[in-house]
PDB file of C-alpha atoms in Angstrom:
ATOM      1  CA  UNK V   1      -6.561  11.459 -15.758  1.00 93.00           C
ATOM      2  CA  UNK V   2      -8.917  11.307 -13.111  1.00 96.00           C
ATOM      3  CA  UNK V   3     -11.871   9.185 -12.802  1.00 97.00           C
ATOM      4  CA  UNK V   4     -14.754   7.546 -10.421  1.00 98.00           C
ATOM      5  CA  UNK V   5     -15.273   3.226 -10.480  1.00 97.00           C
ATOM      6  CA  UNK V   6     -18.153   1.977  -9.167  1.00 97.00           C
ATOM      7  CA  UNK V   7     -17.281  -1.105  -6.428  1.00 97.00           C
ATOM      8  CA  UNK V   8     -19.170  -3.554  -4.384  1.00 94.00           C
ATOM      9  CA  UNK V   9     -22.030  -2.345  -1.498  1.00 93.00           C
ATOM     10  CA  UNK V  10     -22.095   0.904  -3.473  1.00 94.00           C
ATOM     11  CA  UNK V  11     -18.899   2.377  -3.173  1.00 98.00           C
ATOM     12  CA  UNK V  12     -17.665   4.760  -5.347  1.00 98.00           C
ATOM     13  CA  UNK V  13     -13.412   5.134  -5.468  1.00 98.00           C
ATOM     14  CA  UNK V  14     -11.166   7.826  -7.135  1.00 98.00           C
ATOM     15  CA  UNK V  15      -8.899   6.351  -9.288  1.00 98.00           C
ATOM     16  CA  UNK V  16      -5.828   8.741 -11.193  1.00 98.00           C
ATOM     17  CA  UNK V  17      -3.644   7.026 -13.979  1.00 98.00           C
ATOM     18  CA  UNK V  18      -0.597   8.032 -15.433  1.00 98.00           C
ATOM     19  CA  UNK V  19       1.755   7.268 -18.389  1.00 98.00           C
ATOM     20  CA  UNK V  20       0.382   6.612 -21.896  1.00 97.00           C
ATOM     21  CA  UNK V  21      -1.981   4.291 -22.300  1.00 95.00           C
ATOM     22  CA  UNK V  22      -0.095   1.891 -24.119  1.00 96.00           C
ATOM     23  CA  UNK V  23       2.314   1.391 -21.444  1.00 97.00           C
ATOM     24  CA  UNK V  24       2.199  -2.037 -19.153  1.00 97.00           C
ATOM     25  CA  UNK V  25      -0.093  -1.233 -16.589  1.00 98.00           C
ATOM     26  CA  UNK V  26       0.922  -0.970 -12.950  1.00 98.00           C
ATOM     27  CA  UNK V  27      -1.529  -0.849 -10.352  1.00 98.00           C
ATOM     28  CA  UNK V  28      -0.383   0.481  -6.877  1.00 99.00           C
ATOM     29  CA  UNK V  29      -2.277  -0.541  -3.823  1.00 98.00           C
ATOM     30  CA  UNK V  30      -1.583   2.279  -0.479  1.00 98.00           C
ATOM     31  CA  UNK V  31      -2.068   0.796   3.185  1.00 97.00           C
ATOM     32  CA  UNK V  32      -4.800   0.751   5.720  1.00 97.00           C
ATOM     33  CA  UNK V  33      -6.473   4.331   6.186  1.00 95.00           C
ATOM     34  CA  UNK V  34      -4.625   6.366   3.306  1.00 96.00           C
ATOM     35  CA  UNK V  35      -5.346   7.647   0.133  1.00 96.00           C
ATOM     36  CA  UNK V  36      -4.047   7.019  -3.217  1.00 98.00           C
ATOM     37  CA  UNK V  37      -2.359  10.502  -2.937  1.00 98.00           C
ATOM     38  CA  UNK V  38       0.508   8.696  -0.238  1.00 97.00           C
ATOM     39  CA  UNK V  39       2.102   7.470  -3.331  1.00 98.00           C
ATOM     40  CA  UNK V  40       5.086  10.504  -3.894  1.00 97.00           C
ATOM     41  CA  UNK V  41       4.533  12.532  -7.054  1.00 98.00           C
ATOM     42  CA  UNK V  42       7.862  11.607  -7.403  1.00 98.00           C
ATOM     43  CA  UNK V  43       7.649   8.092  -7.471  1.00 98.00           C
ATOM     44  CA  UNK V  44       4.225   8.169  -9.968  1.00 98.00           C
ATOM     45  CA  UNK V  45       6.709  10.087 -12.313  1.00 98.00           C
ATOM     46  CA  UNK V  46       9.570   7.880 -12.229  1.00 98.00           C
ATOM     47  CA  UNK V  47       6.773   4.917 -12.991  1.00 98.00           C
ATOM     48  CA  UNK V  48       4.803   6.575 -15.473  1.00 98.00           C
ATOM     49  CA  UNK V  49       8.193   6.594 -17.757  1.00 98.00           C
ATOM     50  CA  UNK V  50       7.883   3.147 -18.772  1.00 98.00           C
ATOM     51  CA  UNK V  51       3.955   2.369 -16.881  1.00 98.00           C
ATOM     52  CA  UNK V  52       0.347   3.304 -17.150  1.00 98.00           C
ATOM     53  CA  UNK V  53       0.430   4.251 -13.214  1.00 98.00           C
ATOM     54  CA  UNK V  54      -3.213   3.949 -11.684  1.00 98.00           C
ATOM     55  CA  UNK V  55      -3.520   4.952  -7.999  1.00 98.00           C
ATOM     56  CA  UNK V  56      -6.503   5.274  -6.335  1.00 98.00           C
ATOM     57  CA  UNK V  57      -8.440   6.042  -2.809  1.00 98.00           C
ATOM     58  CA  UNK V  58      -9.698   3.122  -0.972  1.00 98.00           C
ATOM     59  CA  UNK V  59     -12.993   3.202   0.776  1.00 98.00           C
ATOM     60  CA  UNK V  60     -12.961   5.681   3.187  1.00 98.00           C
ATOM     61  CA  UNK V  61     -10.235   7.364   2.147  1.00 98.00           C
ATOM     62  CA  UNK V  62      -9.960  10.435   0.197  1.00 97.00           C
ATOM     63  CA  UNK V  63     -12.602  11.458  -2.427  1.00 98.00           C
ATOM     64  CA  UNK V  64     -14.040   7.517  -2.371  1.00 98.00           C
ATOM     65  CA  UNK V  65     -17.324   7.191  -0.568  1.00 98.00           C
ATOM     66  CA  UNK V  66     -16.774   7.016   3.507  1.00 97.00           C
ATOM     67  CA  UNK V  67     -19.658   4.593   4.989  1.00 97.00           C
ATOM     68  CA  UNK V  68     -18.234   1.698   6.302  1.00 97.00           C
ATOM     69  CA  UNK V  69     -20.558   2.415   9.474  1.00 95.00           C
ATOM     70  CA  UNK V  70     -23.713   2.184   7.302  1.00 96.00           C
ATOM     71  CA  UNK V  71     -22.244  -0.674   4.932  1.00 96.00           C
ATOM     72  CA  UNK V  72     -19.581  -2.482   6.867  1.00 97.00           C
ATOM     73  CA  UNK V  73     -16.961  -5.131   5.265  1.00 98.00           C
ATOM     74  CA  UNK V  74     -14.151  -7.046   5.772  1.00 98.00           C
ATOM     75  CA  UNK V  75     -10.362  -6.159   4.523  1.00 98.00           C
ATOM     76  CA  UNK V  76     -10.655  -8.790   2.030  1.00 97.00           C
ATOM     77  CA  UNK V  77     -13.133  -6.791   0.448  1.00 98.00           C
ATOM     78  CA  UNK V  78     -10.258  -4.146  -0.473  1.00 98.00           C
ATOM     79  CA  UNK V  79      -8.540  -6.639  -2.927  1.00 98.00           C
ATOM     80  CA  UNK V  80     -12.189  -6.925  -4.899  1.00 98.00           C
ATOM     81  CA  UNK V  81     -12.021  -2.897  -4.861  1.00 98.00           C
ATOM     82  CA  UNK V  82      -8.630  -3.629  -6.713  1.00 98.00           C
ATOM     83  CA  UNK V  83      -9.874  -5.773  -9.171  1.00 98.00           C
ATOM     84  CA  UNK V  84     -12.529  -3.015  -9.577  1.00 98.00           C
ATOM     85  CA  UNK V  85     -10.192  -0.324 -10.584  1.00 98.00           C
ATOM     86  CA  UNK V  86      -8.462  -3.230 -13.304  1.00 98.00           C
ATOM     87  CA  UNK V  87     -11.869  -4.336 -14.825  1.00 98.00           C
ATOM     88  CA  UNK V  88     -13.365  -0.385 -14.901  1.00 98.00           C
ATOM     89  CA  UNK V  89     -10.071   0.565 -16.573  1.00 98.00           C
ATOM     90  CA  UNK V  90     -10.270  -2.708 -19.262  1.00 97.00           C
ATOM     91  CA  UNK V  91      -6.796  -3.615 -17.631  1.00 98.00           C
ATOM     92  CA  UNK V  92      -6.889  -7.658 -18.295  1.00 98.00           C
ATOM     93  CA  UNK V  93      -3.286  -8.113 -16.727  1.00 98.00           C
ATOM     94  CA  UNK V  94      -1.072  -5.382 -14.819  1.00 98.00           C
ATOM     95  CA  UNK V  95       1.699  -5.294 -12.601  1.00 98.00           C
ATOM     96  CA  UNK V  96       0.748  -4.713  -8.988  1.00 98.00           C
ATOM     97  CA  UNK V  97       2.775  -2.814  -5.870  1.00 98.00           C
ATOM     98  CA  UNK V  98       1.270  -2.942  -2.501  1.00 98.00           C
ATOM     99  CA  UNK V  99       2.799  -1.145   0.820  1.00 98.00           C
ATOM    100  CA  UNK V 100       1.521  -2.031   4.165  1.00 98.00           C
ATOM    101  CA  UNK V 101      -1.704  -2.838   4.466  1.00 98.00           C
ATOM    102  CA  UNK V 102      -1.772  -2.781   0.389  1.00 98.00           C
ATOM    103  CA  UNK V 103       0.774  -6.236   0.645  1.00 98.00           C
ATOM    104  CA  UNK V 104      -1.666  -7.708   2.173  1.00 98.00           C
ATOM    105  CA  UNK V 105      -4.270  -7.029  -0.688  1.00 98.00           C
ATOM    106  CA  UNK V 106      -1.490  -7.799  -2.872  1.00 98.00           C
ATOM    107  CA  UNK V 107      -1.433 -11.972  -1.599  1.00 98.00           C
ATOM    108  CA  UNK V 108      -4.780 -12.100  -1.703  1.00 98.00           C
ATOM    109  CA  UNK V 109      -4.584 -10.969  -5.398  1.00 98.00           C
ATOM    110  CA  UNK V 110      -1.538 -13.301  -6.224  1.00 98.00           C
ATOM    111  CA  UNK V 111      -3.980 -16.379  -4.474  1.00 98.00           C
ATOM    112  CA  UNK V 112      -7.269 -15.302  -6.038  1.00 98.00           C
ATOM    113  CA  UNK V 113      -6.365 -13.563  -9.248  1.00 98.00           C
ATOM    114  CA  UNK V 114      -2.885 -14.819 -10.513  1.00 98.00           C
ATOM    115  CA  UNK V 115      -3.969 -14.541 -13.983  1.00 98.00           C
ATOM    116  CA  UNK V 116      -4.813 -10.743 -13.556  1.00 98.00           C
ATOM    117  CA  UNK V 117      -1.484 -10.276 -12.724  1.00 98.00           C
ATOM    118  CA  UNK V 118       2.217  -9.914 -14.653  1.00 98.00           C
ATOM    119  CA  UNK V 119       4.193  -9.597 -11.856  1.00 98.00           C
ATOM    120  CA  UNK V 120       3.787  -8.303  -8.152  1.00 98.00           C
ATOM    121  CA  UNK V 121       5.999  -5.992  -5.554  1.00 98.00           C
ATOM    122  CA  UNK V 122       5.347  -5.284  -1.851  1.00 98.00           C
ATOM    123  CA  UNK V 123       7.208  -4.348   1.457  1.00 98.00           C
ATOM    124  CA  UNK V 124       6.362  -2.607   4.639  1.00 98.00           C
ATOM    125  CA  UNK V 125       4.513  -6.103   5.359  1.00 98.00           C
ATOM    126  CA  UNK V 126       4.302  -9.435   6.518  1.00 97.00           C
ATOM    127  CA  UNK V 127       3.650 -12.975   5.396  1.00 98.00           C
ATOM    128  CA  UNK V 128      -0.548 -13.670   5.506  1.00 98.00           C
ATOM    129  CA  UNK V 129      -1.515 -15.421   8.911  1.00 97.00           C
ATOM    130  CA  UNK V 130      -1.800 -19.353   8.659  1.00 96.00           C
ATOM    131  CA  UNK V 131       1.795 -19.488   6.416  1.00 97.00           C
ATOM    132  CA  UNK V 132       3.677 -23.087   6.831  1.00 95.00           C
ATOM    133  CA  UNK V 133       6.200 -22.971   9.742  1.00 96.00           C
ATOM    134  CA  UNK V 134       9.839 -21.713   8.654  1.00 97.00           C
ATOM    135  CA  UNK V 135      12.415 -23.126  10.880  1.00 95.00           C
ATOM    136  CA  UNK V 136      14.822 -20.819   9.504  1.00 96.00           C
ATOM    137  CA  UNK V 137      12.855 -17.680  10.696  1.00 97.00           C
ATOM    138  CA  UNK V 138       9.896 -18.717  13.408  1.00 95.00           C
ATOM    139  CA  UNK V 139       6.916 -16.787  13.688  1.00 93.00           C
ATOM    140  CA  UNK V 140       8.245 -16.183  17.533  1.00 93.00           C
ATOM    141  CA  UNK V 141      10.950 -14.230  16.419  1.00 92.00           C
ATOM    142  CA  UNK V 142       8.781 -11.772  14.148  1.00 97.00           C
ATOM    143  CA  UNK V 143       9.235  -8.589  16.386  1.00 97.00           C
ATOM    144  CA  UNK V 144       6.488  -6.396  16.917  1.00 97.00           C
ATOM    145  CA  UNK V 145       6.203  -2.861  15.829  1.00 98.00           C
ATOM    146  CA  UNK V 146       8.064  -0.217  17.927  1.00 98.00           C
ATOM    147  CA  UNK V 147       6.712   0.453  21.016  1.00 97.00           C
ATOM    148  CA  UNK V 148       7.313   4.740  20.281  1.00 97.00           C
ATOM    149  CA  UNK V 149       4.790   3.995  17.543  1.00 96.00           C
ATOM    150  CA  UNK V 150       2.455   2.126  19.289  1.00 96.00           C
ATOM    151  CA  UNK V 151       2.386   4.909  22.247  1.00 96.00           C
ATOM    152  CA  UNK V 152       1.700   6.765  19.007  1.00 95.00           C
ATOM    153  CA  UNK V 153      -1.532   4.402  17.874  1.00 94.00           C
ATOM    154  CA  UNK V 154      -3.257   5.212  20.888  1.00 92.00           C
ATOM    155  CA  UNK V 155      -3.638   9.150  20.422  1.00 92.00           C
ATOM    156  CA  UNK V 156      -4.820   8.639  16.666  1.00 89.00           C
ATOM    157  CA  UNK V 157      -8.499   9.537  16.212  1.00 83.00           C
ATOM    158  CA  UNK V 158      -8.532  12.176  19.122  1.00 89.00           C
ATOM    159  CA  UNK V 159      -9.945  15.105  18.744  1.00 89.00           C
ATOM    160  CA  UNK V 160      -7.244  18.008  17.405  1.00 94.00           C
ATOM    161  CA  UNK V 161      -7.343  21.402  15.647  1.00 94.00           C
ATOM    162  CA  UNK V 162      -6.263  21.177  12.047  1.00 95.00           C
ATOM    163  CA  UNK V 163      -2.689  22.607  13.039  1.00 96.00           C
ATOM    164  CA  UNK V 164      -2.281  20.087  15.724  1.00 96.00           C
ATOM    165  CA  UNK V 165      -3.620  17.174  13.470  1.00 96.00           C
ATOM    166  CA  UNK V 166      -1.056  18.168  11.628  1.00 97.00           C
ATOM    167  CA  UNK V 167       2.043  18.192  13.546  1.00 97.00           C
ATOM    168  CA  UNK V 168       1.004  14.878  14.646  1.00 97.00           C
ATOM    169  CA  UNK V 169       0.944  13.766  11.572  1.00 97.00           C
ATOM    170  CA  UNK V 170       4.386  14.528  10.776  1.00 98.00           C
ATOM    171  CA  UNK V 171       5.795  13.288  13.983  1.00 98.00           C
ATOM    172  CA  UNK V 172       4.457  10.121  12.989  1.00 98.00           C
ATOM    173  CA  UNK V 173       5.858  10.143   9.434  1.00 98.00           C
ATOM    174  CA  UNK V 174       9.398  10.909  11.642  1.00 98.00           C
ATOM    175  CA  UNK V 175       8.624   7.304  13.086  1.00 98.00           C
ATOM    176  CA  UNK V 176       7.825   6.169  10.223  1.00 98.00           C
ATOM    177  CA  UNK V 177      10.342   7.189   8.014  1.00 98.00           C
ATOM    178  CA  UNK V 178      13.272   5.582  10.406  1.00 98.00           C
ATOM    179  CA  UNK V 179      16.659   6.860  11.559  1.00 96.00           C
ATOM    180  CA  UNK V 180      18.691   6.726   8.477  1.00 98.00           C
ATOM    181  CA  UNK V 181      16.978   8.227   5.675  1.00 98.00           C
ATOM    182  CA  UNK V 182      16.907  11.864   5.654  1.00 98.00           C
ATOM    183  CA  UNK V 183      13.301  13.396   7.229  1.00 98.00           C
ATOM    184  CA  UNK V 184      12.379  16.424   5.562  1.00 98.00           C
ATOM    185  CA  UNK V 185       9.453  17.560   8.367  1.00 98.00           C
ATOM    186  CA  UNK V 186       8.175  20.223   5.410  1.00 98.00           C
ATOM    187  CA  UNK V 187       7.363  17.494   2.827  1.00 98.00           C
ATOM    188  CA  UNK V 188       5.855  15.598   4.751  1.00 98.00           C
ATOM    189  CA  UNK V 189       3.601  18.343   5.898  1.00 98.00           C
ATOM    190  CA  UNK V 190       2.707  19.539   2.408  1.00 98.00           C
ATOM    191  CA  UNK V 191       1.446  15.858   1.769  1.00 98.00           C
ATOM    192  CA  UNK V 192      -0.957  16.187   4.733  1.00 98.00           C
ATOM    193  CA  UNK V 193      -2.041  19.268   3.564  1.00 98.00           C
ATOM    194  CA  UNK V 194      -2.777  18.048  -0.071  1.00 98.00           C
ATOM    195  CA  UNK V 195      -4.382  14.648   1.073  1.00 97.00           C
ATOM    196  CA  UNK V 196      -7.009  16.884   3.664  1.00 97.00           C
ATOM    197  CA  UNK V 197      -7.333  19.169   0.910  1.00 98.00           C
ATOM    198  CA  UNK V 198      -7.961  16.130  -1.534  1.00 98.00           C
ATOM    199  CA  UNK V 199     -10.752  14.681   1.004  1.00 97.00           C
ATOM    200  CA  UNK V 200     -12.114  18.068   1.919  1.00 97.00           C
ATOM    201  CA  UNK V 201     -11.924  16.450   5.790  1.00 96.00           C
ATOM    202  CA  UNK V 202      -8.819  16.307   8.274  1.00 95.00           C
ATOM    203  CA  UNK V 203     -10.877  13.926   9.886  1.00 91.00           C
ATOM    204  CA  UNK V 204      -9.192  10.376  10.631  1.00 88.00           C
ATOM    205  CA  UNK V 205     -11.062   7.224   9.501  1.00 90.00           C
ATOM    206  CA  UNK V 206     -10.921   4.374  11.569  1.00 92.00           C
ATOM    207  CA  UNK V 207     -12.894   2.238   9.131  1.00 96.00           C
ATOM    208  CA  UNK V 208     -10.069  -0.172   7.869  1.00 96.00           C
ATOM    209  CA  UNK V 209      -8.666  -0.813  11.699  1.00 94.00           C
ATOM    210  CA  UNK V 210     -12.984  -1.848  12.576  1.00 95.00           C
ATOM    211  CA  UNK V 211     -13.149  -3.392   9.144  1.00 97.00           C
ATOM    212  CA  UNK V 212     -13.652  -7.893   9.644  1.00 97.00           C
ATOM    213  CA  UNK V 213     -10.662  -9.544   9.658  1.00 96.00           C
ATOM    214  CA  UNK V 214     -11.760 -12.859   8.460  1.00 96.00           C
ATOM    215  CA  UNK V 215     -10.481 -14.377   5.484  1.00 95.00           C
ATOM    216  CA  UNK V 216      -6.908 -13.566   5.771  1.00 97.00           C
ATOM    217  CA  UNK V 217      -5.385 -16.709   7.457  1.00 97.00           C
ATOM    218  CA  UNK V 218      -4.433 -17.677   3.911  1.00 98.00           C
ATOM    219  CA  UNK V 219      -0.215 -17.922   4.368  1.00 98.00           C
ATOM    220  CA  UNK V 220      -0.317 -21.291   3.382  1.00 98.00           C
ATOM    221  CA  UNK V 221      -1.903 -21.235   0.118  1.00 98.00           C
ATOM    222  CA  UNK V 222       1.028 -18.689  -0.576  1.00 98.00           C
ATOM    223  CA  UNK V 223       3.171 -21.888  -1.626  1.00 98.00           C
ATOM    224  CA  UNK V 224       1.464 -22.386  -4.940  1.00 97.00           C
ATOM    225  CA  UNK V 225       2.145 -18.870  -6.053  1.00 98.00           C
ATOM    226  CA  UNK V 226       4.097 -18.965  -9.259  1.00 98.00           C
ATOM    227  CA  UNK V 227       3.523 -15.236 -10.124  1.00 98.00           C
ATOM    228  CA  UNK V 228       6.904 -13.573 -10.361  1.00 98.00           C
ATOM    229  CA  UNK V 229       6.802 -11.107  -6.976  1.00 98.00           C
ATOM    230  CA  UNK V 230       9.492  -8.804  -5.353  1.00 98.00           C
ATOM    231  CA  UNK V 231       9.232  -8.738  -1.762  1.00 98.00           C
ATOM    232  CA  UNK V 232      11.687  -5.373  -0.594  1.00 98.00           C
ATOM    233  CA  UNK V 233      13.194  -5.669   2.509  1.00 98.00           C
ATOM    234  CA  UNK V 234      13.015  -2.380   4.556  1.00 98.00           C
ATOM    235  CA  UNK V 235      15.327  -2.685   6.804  1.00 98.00           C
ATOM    236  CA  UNK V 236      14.366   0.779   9.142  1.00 98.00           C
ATOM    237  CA  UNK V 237      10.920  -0.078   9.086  1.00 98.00           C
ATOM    238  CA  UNK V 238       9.240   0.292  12.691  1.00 98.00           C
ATOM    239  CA  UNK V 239       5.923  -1.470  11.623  1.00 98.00           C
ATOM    240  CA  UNK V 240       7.511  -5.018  10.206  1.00 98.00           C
ATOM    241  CA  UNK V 241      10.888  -4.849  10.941  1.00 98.00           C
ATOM    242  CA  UNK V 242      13.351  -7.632   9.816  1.00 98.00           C
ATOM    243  CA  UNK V 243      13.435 -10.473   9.016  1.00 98.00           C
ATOM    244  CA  UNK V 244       9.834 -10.298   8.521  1.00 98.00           C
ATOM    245  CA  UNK V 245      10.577  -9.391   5.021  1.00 98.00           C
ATOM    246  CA  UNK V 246      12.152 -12.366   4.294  1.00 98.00           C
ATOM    247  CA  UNK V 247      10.068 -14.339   6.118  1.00 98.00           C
ATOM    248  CA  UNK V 248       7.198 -13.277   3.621  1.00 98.00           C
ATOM    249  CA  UNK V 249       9.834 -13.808   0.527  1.00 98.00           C
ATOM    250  CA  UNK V 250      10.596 -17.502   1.798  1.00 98.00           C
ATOM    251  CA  UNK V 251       6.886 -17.930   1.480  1.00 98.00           C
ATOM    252  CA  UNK V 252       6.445 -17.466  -1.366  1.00 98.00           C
ATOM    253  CA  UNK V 253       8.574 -19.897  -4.028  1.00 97.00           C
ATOM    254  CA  UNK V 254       8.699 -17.169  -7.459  1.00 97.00           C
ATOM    255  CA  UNK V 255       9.768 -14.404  -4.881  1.00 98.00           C
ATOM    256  CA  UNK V 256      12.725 -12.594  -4.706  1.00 98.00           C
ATOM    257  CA  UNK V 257      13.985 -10.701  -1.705  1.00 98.00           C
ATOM    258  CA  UNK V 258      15.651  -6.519  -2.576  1.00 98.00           C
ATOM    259  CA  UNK V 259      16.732  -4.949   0.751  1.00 98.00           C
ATOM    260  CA  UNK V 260      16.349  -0.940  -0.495  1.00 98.00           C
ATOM    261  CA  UNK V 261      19.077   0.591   2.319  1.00 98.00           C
ATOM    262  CA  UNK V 262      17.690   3.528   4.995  1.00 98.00           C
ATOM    263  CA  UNK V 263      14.130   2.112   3.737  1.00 98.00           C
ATOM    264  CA  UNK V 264      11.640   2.583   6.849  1.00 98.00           C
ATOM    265  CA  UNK V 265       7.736   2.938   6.480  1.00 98.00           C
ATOM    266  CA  UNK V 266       7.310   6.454   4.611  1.00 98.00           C
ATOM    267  CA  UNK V 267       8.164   7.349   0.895  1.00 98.00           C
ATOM    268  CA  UNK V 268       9.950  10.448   1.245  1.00 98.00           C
ATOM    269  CA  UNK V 269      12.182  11.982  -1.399  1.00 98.00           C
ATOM    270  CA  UNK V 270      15.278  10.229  -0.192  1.00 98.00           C
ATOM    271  CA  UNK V 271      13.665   6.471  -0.573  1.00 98.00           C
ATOM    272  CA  UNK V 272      11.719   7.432  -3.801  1.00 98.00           C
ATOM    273  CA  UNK V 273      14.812   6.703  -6.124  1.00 98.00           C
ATOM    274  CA  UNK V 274      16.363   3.566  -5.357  1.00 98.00           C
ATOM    275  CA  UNK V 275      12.676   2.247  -4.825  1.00 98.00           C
ATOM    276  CA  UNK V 276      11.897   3.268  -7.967  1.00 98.00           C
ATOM    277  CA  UNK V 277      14.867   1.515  -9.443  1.00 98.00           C
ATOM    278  CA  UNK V 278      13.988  -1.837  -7.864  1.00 98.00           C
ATOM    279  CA  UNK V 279      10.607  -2.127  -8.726  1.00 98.00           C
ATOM    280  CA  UNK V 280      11.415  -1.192 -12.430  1.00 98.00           C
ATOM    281  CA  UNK V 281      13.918  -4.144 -12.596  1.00 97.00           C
ATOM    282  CA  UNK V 282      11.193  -6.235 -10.664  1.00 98.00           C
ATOM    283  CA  UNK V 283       8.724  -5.212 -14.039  1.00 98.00           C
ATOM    284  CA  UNK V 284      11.241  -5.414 -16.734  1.00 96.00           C
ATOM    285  CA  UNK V 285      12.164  -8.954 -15.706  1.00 94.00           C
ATOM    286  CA  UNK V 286       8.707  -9.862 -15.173  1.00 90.00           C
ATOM    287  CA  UNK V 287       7.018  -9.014 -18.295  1.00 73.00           C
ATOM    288  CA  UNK V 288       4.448  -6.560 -19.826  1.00 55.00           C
ATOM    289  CA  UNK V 289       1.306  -6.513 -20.524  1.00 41.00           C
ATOM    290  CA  UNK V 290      -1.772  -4.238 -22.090  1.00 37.00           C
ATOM    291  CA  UNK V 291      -5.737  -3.729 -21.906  1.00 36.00           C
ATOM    292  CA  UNK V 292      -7.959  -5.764 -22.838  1.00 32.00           C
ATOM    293  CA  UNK V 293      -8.875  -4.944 -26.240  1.00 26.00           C
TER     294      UNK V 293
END
């Protein structure tokens, strides 16, 4: 089902659920600059077995309204967009998984809306800013993404013909995916395909990169978190690469650290399964949960 919830500043997002309705809601959260539709098929299908699935586009993404240049806001406004898509659905308590940019959201939510949530799952990220010194695993030692990416970073947003936009695209999701999972350059080319078709633009947004970063120096408060959370640890990922999984798990006291093996920063086919598998265990020992009546 496919529907349109009304956020803050007059923003408008897509939201599509999946699963019956009866099902324990999970809510999953896709990182900066990408639409609900970077969640596999795949992987919404292996969910929607035991979940009511709900994806959806974040500002400027997708089919949601783009104006961040008329009505600017900060990042932290994209975990109230979440709590949009719960309270438009009636969803009182869900499950939440955020990737990237989306774990981010996802602390936010466990610090400002435990009660909203049943349980939590996110990877491809790192611990808040401000988080209480580890001397097991010092900030200092968090490496940096790879430098092949960020070469990459600096040609996004230029100017390319659709067919061009699109073969960079898929290079990218090659660095992205890592060097032990299988790459399947076609998939990953019919996504891009389906998400420009999906926004009617090929056009890059660079809204959530501009957006304020205030607000998010919030690590600290992470020790009070008692929401049960699965933090997977992904070990090919260029973006976050070890430990900075674990740094974010030892954060957070209810969280429990999954490495998913060959996992980089892309959901192809080849990651879909066993991620699948550990963020049904994470819900299934966390609990379940319904709308509000």
């Amino acid at each position: 089902m496919e529907t349109f919830v009304e956020a803050e500043d007059g923003y408008r997002l897509w939201v599509e659920t999946a699963g019956e309705d009866d099902l324990p809601p999970l809510l999953l959260i896709m990182g900066a600059g990408a639409s609900g539709l970077g969640w596999p098929d795949a992987l919404v299908s292996r969910l929607a077995r035991h979940h009511r699935v709900i994806r959806y586009d974040h500002r400027d993404t997708g089919r949601s309204t783009r104006a961040f240049h008329e009505r600017p806001y900060a990042v932290r406004d994209l975990a109230g967009d979440a709590v949009a898509v719960l309270d438009a659905l009636s969803v009182d308590r869900a499950h939440v998984a955020g990737m990237s940019m989306g774990g981010y959201l996802v602390q936010l939510l466990l610090l400002d809306h435990p009660r909203r949530l049943l349980g939590a799952a996110l990877w491809g990220t790192s611990v808040l800013g401000g988080a209480r010194p580890d001397p097991e695993i010092p900030d200092e030692d968090l490496p940096g993404p790879d430098p092949r990416l960020l070469a990459m970073w600096e040609q996004m947003g230029q100017e390319r013909d659709p067919e061009a936009e699109l073969e960079w695209r898929v290079e990218h999701w090659r660095l992205l995916n890592g060097g032990v999972l299988p790459f399947d350059a076609e998939e990953f080319r019919d996504l891009e395909r389906r998400v420009a078709a999906h926004s009617g633009t090929w056009a890059t947004s660079s809204a959530h990169a501009l957006a304020d970063q205030s607000g998010m120096e919030r690590g600290a408060e992470l020790a009070r978190v008692t929401v049960p959370t699965l933090v997977v640890d992904a070990p090919e990922d260029p973006v976050t690469p070890p430990p900075h999984a674990a740094r974010l798990a030892r954060a957070i006291p209810s969280a429990r650290l999954v490495t998913v093996p060959g996992l980089g920063h892309a959901l192809g086919s080849a990651a879909v399964p066993p991620l699948a598998d550990a963020i049904l265990a994470h819900t299934r020992s966390a609990g379940a949960g319904g709308r509000t009546p």
